[in-house]
Short mmCIF file of C-alpha atoms and ligand atoms in Angstrom, two decimals:
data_model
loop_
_atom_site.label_atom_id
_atom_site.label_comp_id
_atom_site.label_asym_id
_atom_site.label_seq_id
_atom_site.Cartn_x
_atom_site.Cartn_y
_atom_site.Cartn_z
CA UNK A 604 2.34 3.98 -6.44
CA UNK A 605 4.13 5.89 -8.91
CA UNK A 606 3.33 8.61 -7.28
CA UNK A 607 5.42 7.25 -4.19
CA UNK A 608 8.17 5.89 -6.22
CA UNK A 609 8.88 9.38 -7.82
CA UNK A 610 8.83 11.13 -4.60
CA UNK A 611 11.49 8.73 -3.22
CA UNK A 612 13.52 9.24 -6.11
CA UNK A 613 13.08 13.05 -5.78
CA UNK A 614 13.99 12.56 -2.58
CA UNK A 615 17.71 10.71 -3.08
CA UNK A 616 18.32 13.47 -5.27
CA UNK A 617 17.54 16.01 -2.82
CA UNK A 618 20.18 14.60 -0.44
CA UNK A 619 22.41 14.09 -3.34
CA UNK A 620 22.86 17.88 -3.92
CA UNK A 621 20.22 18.39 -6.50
CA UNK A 622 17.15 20.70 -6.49
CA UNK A 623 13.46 20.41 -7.94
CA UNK A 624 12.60 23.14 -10.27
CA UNK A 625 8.87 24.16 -10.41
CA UNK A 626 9.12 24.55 -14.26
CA UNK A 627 9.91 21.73 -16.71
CA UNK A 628 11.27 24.95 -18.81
CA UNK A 629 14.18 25.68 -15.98
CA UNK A 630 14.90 21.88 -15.34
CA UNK A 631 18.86 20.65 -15.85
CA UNK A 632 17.57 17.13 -15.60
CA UNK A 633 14.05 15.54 -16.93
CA UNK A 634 12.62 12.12 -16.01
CA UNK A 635 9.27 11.45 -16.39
CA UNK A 636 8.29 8.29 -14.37
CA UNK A 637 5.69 6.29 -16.51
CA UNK A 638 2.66 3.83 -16.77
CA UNK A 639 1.88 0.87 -18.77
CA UNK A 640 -1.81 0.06 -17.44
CA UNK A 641 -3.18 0.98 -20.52
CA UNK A 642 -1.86 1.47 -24.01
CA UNK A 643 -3.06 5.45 -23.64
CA UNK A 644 -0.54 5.73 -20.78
CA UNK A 645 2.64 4.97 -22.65
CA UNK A 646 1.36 6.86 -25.61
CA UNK A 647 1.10 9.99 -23.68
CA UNK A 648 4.41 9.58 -21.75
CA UNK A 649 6.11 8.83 -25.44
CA UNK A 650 4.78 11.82 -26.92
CA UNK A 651 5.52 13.63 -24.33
CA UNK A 652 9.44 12.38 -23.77
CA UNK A 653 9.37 12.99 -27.62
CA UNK A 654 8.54 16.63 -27.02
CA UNK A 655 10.92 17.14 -24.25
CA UNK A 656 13.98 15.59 -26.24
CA UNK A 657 13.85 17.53 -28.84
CA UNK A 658 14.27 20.25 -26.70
CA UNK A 659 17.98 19.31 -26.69
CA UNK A 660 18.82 20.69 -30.13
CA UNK A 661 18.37 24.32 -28.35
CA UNK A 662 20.03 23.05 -25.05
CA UNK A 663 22.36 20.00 -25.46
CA UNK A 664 22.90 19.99 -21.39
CA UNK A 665 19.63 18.92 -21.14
CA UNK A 666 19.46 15.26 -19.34
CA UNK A 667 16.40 13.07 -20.31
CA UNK A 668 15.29 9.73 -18.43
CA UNK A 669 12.08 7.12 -18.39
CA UNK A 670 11.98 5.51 -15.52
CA UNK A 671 9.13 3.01 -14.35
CA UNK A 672 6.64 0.57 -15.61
CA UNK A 673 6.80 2.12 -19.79
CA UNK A 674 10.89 1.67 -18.87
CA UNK A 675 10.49 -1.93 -18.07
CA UNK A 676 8.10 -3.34 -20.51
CA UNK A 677 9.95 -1.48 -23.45
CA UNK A 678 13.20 -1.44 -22.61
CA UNK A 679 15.91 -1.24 -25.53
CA UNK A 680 12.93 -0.43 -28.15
CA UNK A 681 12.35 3.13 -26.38
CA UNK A 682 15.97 4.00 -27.88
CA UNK A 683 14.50 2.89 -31.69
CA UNK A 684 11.71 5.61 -30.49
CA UNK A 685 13.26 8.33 -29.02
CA UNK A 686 17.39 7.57 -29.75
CA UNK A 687 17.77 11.18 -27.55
CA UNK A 688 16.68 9.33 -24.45
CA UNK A 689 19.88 9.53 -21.93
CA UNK A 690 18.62 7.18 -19.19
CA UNK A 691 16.12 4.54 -18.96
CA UNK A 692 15.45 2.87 -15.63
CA UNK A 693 13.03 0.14 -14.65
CA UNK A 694 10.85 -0.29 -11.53
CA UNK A 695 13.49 -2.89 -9.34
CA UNK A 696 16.15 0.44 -9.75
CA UNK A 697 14.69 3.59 -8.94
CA UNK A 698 16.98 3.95 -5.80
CA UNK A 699 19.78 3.22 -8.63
CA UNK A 700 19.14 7.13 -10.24
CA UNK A 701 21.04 9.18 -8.98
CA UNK A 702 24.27 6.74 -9.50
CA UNK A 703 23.04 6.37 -13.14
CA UNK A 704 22.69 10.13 -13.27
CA UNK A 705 26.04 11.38 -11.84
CA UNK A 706 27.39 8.53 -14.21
CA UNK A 707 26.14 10.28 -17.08
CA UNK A 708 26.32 13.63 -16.69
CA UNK A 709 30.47 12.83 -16.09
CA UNK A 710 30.75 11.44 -18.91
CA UNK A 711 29.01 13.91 -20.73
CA UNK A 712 31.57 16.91 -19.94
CA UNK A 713 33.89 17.07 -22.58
CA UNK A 714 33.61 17.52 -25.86
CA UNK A 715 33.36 13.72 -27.12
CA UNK A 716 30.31 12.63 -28.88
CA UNK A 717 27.08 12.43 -26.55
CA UNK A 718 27.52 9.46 -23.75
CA UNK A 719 25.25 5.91 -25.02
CA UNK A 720 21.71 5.42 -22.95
CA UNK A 721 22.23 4.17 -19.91
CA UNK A 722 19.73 0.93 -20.07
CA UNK A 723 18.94 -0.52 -16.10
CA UNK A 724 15.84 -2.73 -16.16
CA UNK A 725 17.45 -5.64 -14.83
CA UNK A 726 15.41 -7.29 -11.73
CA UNK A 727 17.11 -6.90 -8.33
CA UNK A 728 16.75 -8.45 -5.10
CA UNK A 729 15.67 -6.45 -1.84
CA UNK A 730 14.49 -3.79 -4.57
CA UNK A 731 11.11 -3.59 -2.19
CA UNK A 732 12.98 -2.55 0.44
CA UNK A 733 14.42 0.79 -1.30
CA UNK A 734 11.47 2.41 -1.59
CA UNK A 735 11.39 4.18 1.99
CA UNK A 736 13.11 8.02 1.16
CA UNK A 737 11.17 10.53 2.45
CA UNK A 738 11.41 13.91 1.51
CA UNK A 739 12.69 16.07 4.72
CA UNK A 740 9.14 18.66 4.77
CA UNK A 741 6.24 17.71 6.50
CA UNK A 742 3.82 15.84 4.83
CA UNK A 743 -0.20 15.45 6.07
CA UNK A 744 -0.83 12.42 4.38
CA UNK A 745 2.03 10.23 2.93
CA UNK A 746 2.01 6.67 1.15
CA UNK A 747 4.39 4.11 2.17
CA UNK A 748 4.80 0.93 -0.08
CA UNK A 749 5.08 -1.97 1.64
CA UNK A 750 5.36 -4.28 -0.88
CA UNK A 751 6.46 -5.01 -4.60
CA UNK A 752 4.99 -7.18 -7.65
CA UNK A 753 2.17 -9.17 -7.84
CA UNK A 754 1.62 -12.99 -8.60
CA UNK A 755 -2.01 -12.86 -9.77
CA UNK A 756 -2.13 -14.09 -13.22
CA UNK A 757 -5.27 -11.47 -14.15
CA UNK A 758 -5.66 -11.72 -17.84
CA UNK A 759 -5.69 -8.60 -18.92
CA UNK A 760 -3.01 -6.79 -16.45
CA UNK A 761 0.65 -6.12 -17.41
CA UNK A 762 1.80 -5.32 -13.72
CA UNK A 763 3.24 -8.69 -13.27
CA UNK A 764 5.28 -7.96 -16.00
CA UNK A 765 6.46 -4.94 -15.36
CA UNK A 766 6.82 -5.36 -11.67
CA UNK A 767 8.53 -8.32 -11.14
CA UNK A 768 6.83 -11.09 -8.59
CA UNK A 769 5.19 -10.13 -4.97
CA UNK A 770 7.78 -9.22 -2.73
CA UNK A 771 7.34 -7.85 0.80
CA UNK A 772 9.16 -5.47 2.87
CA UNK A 773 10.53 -5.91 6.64
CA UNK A 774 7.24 -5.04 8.78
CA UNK A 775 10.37 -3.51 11.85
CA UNK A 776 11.29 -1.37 8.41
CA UNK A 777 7.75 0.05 7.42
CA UNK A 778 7.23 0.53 11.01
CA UNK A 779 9.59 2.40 11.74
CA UNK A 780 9.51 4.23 8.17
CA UNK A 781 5.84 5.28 9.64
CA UNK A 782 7.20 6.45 13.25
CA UNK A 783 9.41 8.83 11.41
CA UNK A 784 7.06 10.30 9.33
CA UNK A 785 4.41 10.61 12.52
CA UNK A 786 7.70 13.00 14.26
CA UNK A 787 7.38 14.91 11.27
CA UNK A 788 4.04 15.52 11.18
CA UNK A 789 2.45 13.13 9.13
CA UNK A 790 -1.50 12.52 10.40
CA UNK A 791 -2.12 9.60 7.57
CA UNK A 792 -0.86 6.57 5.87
CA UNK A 793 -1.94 5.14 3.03
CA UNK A 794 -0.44 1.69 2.78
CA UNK A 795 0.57 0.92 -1.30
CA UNK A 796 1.03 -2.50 -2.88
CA UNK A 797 -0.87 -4.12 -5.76
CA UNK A 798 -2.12 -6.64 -3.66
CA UNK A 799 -2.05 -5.29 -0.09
CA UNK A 800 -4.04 -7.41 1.58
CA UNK A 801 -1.56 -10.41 0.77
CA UNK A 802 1.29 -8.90 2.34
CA UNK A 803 3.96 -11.31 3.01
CA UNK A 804 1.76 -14.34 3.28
CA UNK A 805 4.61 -16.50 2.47
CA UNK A 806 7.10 -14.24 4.12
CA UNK A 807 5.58 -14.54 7.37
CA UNK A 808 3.45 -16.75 9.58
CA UNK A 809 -0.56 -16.20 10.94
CA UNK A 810 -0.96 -15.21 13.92
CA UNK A 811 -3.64 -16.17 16.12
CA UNK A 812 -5.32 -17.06 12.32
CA UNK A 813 -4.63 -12.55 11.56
CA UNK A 814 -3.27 -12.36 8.52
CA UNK A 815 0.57 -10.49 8.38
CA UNK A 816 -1.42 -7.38 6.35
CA UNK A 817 -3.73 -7.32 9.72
CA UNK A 818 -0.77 -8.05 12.03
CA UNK A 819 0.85 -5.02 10.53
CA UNK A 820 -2.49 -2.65 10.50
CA UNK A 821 -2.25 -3.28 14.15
CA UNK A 822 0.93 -2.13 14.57
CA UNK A 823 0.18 0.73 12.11
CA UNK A 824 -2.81 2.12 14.51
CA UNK A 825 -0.42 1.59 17.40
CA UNK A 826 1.71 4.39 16.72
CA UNK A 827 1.36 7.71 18.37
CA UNK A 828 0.93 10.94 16.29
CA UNK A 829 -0.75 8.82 13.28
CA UNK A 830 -4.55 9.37 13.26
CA UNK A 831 -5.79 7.73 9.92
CA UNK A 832 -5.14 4.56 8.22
CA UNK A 833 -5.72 3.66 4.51
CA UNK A 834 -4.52 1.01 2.33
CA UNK A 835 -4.83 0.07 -1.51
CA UNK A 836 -5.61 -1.94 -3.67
CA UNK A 837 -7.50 -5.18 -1.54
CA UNK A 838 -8.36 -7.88 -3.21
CA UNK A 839 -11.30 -9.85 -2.74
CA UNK A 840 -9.13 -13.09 -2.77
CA UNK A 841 -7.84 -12.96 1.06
CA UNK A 842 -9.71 -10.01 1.89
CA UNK A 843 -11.08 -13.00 4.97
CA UNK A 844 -12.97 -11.76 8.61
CA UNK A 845 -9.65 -10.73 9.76
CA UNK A 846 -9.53 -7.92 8.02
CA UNK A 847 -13.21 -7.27 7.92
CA UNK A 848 -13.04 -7.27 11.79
CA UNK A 849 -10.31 -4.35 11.95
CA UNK A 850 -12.77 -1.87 11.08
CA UNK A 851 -14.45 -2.74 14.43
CA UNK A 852 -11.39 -3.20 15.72
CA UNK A 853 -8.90 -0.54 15.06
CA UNK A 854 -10.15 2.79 15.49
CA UNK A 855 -7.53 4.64 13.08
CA UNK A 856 -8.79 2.99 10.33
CA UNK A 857 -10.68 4.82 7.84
CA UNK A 858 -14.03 3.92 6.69
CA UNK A 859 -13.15 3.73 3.47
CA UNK A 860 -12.45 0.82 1.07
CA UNK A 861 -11.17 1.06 -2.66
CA UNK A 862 -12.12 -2.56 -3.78
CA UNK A 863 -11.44 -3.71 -7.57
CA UNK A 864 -14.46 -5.47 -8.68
CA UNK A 865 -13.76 -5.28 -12.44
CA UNK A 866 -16.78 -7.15 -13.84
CA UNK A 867 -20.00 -7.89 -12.68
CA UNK A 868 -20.51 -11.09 -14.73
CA UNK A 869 -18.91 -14.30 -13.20
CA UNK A 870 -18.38 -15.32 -17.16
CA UNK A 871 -15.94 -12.49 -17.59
CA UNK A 872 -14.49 -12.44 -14.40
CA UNK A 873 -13.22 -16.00 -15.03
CA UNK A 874 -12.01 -14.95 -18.61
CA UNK A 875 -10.16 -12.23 -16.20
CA UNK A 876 -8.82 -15.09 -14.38
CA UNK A 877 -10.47 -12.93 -11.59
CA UNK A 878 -10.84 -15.63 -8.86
CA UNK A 879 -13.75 -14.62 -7.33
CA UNK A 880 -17.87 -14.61 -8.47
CA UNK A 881 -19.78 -11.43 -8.54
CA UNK A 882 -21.58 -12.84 -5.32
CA UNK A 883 -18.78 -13.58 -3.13
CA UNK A 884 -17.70 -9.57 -3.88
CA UNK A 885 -20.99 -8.79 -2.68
CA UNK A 886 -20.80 -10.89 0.56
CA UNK A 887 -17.40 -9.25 1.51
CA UNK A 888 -19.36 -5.69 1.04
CA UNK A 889 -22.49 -6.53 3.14
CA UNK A 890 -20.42 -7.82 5.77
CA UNK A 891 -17.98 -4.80 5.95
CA UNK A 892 -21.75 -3.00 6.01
CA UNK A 893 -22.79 -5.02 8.71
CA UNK A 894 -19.76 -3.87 10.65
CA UNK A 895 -19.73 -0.06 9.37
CA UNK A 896 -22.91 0.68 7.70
CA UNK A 897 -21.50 4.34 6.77
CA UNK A 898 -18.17 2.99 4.86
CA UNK A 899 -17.41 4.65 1.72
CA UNK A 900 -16.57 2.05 -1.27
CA UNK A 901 -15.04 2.82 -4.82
CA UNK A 902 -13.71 0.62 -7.44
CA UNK A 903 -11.96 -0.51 -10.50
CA UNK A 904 -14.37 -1.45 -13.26
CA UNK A 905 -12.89 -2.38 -16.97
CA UNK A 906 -15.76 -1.95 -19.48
CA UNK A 907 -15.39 -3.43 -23.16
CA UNK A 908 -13.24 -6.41 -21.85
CA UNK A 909 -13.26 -9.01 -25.27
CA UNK A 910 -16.34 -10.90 -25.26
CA UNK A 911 -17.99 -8.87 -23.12
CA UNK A 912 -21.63 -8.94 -24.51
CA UNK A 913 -25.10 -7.33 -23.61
CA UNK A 914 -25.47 -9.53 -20.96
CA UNK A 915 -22.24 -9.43 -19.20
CA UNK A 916 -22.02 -5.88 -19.30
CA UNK A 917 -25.75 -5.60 -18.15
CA UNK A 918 -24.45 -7.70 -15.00
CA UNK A 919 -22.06 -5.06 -14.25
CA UNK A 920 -24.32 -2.31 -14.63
CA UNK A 921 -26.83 -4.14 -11.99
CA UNK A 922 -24.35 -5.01 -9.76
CA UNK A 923 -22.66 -1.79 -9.55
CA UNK A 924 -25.66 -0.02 -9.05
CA UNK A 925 -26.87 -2.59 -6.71
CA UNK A 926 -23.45 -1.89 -4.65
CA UNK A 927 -23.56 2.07 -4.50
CA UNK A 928 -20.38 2.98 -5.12
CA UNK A 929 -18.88 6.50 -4.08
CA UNK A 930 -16.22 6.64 -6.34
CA UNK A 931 -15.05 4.27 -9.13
CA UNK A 932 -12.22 4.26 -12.10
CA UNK A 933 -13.56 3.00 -14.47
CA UNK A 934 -11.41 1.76 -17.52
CA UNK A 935 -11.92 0.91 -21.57
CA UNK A 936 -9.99 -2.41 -22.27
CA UNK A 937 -6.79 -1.82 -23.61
CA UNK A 938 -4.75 -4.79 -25.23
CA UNK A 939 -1.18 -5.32 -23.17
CA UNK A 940 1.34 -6.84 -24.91
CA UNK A 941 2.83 -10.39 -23.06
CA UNK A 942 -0.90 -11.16 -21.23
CA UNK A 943 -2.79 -14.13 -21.80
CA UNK A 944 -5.85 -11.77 -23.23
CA UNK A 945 -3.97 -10.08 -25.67
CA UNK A 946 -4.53 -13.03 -28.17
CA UNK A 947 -8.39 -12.39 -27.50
CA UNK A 948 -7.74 -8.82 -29.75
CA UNK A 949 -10.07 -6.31 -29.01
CA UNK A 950 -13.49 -7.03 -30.50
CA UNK A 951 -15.39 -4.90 -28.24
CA UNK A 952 -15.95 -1.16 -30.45
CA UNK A 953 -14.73 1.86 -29.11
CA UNK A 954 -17.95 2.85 -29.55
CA UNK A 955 -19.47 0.23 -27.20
CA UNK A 956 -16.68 1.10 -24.66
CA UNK A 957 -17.62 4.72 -24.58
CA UNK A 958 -21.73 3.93 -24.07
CA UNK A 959 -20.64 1.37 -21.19
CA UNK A 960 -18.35 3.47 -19.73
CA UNK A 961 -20.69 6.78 -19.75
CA UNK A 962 -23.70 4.03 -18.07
CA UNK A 963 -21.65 3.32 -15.54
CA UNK A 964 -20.43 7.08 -15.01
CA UNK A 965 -24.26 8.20 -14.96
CA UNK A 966 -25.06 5.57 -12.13
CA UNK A 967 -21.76 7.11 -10.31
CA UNK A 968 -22.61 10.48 -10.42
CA UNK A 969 -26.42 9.89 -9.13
CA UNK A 970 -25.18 7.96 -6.13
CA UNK A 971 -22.45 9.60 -4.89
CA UNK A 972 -24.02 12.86 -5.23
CA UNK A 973 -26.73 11.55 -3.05
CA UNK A 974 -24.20 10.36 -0.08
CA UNK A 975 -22.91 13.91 -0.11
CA UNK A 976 -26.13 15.38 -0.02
CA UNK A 977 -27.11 13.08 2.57
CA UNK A 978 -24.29 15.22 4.81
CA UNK A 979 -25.68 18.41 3.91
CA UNK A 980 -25.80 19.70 8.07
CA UNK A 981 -23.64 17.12 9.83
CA UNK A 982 -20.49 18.07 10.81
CA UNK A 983 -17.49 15.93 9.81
CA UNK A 984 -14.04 15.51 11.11
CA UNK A 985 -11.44 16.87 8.17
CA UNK A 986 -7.72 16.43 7.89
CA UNK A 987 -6.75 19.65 6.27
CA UNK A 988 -4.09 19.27 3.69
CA UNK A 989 -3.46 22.75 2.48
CA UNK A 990 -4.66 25.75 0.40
CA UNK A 991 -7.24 24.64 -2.40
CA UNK A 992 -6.23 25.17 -6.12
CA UNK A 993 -9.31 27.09 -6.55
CA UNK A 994 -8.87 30.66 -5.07
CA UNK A 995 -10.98 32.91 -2.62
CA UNK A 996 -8.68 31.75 0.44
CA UNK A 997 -10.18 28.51 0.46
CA UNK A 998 -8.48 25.28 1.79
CA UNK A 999 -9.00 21.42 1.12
CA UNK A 1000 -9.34 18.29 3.31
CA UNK A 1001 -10.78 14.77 3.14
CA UNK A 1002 -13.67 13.77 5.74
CA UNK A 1003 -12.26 9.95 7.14
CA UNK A 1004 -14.56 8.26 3.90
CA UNK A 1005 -12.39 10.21 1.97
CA UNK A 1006 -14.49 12.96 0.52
CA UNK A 1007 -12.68 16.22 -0.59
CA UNK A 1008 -13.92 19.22 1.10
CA UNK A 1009 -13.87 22.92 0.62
CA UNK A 1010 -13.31 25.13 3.66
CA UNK A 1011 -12.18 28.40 5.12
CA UNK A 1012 -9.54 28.19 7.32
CA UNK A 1013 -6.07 29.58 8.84
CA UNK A 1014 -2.29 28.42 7.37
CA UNK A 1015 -1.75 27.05 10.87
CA UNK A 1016 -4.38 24.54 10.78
CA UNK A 1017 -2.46 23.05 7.98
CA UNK A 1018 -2.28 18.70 9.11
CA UNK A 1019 -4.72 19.36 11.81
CA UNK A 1020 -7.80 17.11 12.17
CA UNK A 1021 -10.42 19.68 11.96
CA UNK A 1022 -14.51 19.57 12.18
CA UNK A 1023 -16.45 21.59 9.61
CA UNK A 1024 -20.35 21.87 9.06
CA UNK A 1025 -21.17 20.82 5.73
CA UNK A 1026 -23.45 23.25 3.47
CA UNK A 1027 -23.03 22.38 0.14
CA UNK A 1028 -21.89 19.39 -1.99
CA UNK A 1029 -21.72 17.88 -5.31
CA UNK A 1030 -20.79 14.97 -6.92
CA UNK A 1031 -16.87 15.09 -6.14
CA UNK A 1032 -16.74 17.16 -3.65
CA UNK A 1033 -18.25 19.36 -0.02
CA UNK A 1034 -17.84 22.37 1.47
CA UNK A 1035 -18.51 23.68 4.71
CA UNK A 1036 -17.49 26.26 7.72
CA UNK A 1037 -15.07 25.59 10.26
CA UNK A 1038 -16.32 24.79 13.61
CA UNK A 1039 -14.58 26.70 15.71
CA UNK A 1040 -14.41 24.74 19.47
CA UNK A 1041 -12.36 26.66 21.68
N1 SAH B 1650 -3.63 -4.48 -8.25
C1 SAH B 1650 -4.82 -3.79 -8.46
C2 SAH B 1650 -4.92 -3.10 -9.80
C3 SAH B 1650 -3.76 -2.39 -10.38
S1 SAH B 1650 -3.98 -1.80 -12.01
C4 SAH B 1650 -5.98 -4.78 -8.36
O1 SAH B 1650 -5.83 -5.93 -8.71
O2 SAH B 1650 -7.03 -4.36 -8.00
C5 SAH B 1650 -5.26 -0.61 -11.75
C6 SAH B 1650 -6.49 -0.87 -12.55
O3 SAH B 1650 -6.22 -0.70 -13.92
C7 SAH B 1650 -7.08 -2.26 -12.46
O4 SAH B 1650 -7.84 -2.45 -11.31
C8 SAH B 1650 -7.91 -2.36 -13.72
O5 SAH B 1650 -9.22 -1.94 -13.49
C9 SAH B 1650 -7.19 -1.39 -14.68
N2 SAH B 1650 -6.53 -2.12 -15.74
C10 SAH B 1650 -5.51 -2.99 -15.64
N3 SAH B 1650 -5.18 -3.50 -16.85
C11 SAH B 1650 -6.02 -2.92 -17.74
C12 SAH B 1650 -6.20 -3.05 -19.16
N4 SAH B 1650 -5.45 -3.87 -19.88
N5 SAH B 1650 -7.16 -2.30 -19.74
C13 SAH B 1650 -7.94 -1.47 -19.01
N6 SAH B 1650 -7.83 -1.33 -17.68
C14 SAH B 1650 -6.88 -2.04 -17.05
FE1 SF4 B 1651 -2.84 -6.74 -12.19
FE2 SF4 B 1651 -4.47 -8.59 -11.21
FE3 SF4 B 1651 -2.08 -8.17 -10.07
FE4 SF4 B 1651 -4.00 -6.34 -9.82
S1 SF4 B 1651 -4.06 -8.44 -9.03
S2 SF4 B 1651 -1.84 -5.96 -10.37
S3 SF4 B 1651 -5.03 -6.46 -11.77
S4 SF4 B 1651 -2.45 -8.97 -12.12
#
């Protein structure tokens, strides 16, 4: 998501006259968009907004921002941190930048003291719906959010805080968001909200009992020049036979699920104010199996959650290895400020945190190595994205379960849907030949 939101922003800039620099070092203007998840996060983006500022005693020009969810939970305490900070925008204002920036940068010319920080963290209605810039180059796989906030009440998260109550976009706007990325080239979607799967239930009506997320998934597969559908993050709350049907149903779908399970013990889940029991997560998993036996899952897991004891954290361990994930995040506790956990503390030791978390890593590794041995000789269909990081002319893709994979192949094959032989794989990743069919 913040991934999205900082390309959009990039993106008004663009068309405002401005250029992106490849090199912090060369940049006129710095703003780091930021994340408040975990405590770590905002730690990291402090330190390293601390490190850029004081860049300013060599080059006073220099314009420094925090924008995002670090902007919106702190607010007017980042300037007792980091008093050098120019701008500091919240999550509702993004589209509000480059306004705030021209603003500044005015009033900066001249030989007056240094303009105040420009403070915008106030919410603002129809903010959902300014999310949508894209920038003008082709891109193979783009995210488009199609929703803001959250209204979950999960004990340990921050998000509601820091971005503002669940509100949908226009599904005639995302639509036709999508229908001008697919003229430019775009092959996949990945559909962003924290709760996607509750997508303007109060907004708009059922349909033939389909959900509005499903309605608009139809619509979604419906449009020519897209080939692959993804969404994130589900949750299991909603996530009814409506949606589970659309991977029978809707053949641009992916078969691939990210599905937050957080806790495999129905004692913590409820202290997560998770709504859900460890077994009705299972049943939504064997019944997407049922429909697509080969579907790739990963997760969110927190580990080290207060009170999470032997047991509990033995109940995760069993069901996630139980489940087979392919991929998982999985997260030490980290106290947010303003949730209904954070007067819990954090009782669980770092130590503790690290064994659960390496458990969990050790069952991860084993089993998704396995699945990507277990395509050693077939031969998958790849999007190809571009030139791989790693040299030797090689170039990356993801198969539709969303593995990564390694391949030779030609600059003009660049967004094509491609088929390659697998020959080798690891743990994160394949790699294979190009099958070459005409
Ligand atoms: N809306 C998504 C999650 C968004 S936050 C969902 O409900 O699934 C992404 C992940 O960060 C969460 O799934 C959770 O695993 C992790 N997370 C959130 N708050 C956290 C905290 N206080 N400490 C550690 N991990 C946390
Ligand atoms: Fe946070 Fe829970 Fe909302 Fe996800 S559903 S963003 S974890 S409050």
């Amino acid at each position: 998501m913040n991934e999205r939101d900082s390309d959009a922003v990039a993106t008004l800039l663009r068309d405002k006259g401005y250029s992106i620099v490849n090199e912090e070092k060369t940049a006129d203007v710095i703003l780091l968009n930021t994340c408040s998840v975990r405590e770590q996060a905002e730690q990291k983006a402090i330190g390293k907004a601390g490190y850029i500022t004081a860049r300013k005693r060599r080059n006073p020009n220099l314009v420094v921002g925090i924008m995002g969810c670090m902007a919106q939970n702190k607010g007017n305490d980042l300037v007792d941190k980091l008093p050098d900070l120019d701008l500091i925008i919240g999550t509702q204002k993004f589209h509000r930048v480059p306004d705030h920036l021209s603003n500044f940068i005015k009033s900066m010319s001249g030989l007056g003291p240094r303009p105040n920080t420009i403070i915008d963290i106030e919410e603002e209605k129809g903010s959902q719906n300014t999310i949508k810039s894209h920038a003008e180059e082709k891109k193979v796989s783009a995210f488009v959010s199609i929703m803001q906030g959250c209204n979950m009440k999960c004990s340990y998260c921050i998000v509601p805080k820091t971005r503002g109550s669940e509100r949908a976009r226009p599904s005639s706007e995302i639509i036709s968001e999508i229908k001008d990325l697919a003229k430019k080239g775009t092959k996949e979607i990945t559909l962003l909200g924290q709760i996607v799967n509750q997508y303007a239930v109060r907004e708009f009506p059922f349909l033939e009992k389909k959900s509005p997320f499903v309605q608009l998934l139809e619509k979604v597969n419906a449009i020519d020049g897209i080939e692959r559908i993804r969404f994130t993050s589900p949750h299991p709350v909603g996530f009814k036979d409506d949606l589970i049907e659309c991977y029978k149903r809707l053949p641009k779908l992916c078969e691939y699920l990210h599905f937050p399970m957080q806790s495999g013990s129905n004692r913590i889940l409820k202290a997560m104010r998770r709504p859900y029991s460890i077994e009705k997560f299972k049943h939504i998993i064997e019944k997407l199996r049922a429909i697509k036996p080969d579907i790739y899952i990963s997760t969110d897991i927190i580990v080290g959650f207060p009170e999470e004891n032997e047991d509990d954290f033995e109940a995760t361990r069993s069901a996630f290895e139980s489940i087979g994930f392919d991929m998982a995040y999985i997260f030490k506790y980290s106290v947010r400020p303003g949730t209904t956990a954070e007067p819990k503390g954090d009782p669980v030791s770092r130590e503790i945190k690290e064994q659960r978390n390496q458990v969990l890593l050790d069952i991860l590794n084993k089993s998704s190595l396995a699945r990507n041995q277990s395509l050693i000789g077939t031969t998958q269909e790849i999007l190809l994205e571009g030139h791989a990081k790693r040299g030797n002319n090689m170039f990356t893709g993801r198969t539709r379960g969303y593995r990564k994979v390694f391949t030779h192949a030609s600059d003009r094959l660049i967004g094509e849907l491609v088929e390659v032989k697998i020959t080798k794989a690891t743990a994160s990743s394949l790699t294979g030949d190009l099958v070459i069919t005409n």
